[in-house]
Coordinates of C-alpha atoms in Angstrom, one line a residue:
X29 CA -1.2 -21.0 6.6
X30 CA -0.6 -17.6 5.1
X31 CA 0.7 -15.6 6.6
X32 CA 2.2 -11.3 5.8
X33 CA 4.6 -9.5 8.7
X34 CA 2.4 -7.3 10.6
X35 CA 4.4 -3.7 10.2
X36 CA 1.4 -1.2 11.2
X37 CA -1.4 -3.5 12.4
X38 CA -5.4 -3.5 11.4
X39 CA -7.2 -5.4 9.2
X40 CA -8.2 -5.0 5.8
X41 CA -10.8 -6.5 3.0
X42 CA -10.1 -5.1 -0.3
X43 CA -9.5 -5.4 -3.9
X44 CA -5.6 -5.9 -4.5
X45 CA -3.9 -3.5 -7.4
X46 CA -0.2 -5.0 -7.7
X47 CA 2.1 -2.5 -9.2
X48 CA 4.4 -3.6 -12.1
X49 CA 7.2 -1.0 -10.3
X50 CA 7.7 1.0 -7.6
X51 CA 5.8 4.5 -7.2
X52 CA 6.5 7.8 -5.2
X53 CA 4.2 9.3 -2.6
X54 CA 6.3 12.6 -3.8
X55 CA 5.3 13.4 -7.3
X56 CA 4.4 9.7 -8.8
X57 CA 1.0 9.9 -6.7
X58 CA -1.3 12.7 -7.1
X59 CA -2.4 13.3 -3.0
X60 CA -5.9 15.1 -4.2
X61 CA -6.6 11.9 -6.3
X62 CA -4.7 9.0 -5.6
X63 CA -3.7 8.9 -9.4
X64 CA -0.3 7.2 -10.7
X65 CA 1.0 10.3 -12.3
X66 CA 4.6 9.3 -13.2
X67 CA 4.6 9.5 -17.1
X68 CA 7.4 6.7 -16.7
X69 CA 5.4 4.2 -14.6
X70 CA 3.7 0.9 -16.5
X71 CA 0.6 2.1 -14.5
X72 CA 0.2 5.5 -15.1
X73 CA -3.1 6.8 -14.3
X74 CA -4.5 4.2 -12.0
X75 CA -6.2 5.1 -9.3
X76 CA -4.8 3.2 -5.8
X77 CA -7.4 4.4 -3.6
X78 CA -9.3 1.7 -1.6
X79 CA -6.6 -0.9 -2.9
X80 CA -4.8 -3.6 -0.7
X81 CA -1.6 -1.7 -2.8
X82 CA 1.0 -4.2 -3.7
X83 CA 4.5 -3.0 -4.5
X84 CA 8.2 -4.1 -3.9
X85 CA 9.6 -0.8 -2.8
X86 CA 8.1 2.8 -2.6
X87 CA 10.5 5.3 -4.2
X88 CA 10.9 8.3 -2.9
X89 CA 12.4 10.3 -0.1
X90 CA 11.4 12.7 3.1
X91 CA 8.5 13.9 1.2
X92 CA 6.5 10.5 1.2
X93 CA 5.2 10.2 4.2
X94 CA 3.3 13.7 4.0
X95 CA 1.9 12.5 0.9
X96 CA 0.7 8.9 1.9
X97 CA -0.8 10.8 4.7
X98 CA -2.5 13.4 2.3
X99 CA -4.1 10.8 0.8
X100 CA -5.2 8.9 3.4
X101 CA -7.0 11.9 4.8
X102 CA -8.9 13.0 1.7
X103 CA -10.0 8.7 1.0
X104 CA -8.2 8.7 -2.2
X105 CA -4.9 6.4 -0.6
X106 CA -4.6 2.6 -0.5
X107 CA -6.5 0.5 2.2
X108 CA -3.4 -1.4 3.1
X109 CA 0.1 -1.8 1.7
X110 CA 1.8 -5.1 1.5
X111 CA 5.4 -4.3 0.7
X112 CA 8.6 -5.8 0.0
X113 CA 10.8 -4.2 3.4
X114 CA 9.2 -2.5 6.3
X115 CA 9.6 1.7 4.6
X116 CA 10.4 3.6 6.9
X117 CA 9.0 6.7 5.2
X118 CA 5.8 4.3 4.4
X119 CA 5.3 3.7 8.0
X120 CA 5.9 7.2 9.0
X121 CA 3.0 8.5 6.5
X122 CA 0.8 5.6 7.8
X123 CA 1.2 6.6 11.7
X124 CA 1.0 10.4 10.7
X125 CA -2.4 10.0 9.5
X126 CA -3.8 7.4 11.5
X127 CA -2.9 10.2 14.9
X128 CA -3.4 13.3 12.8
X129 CA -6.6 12.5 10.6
X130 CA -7.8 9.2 12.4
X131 CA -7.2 7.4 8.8
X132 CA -6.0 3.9 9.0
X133 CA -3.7 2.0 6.6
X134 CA -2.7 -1.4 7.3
X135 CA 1.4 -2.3 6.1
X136 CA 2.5 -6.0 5.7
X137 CA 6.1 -6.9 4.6
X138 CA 5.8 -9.8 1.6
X139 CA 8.1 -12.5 0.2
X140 CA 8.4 -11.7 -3.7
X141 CA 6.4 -15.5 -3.1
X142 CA 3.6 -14.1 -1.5
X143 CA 3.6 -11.0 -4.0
X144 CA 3.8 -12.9 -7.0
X145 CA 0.5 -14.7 -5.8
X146 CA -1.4 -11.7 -5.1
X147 CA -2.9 -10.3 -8.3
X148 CA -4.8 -7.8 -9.5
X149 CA -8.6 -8.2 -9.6
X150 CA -8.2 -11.0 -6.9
X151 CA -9.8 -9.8 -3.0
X152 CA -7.5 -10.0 0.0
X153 CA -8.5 -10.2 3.8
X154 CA -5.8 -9.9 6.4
X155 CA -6.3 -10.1 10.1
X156 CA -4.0 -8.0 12.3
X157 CA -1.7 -11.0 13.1
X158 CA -0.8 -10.8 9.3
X159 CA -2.9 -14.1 7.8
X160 CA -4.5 -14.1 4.9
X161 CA -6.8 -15.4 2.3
X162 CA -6.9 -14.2 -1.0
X163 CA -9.8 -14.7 -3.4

């Protein structure tokens, strides 16, 4: 079975976007439209909104989680994160707007196995205990 680590739980049915590299929250992410906007990211201007986002790390510091939140509460941040490590400034963004804006945001922890396999284009539904199927 596949199965993803459960960080934040929920559920999620969405499109996967697999980034190339890691992206900021602070300043690589525009919080108004959920745009890559680091000139120096391979996937500069994609939008992640609505996306089961798919990324080995996050970079970034104590500024990330009011961003990811940000975009969570405006519906232009990802629908769940499947990530390399449980981020702790990831998860802090994630709880800060499901309790302040009632925005939820599923986070899985990945093997760079079960990354590699998840593609872009391809549809991903996880259940809260962290199994998968990807289509």
């Amino acid at each position: 079975m596949n199965q993803l680590r459960p960080i934040v739980q929920g559920c999620v049915d969405a499109p996967i976007l697999t980034l190339d590299a890691p992206v900021s929250f602070w300043g690589g992410v525009d919080m108004e439209t959920g745009r890559v906007i680091d000139r120096s990211h391979p996937q500069c201007g994609t939008l992640i909104g609505g996306y089961c986002l798919v990324v080995p790390t996050i970079r970034g510091s104590g500024g990330t989680p009011g961003n990811l939140a940000m975009t969570l509460k405006l519906g232009v941040g990802p629908a769940s994160i499947v990530i390399g490590y449980p981020d702790v400034n990831v998860m802090a963004g994630i709880v800060v707007a499901k309790h302040l804006y009632a925005s939820e945001c599923p986070m899985f922890v990945a093997s760079v196995e079960q990354r590699q396999r998840l593609l872009t284009g391809r549809f991903i539904r996880v259940d809260e205990d962290g199994s998968y199927t990807v289509v």
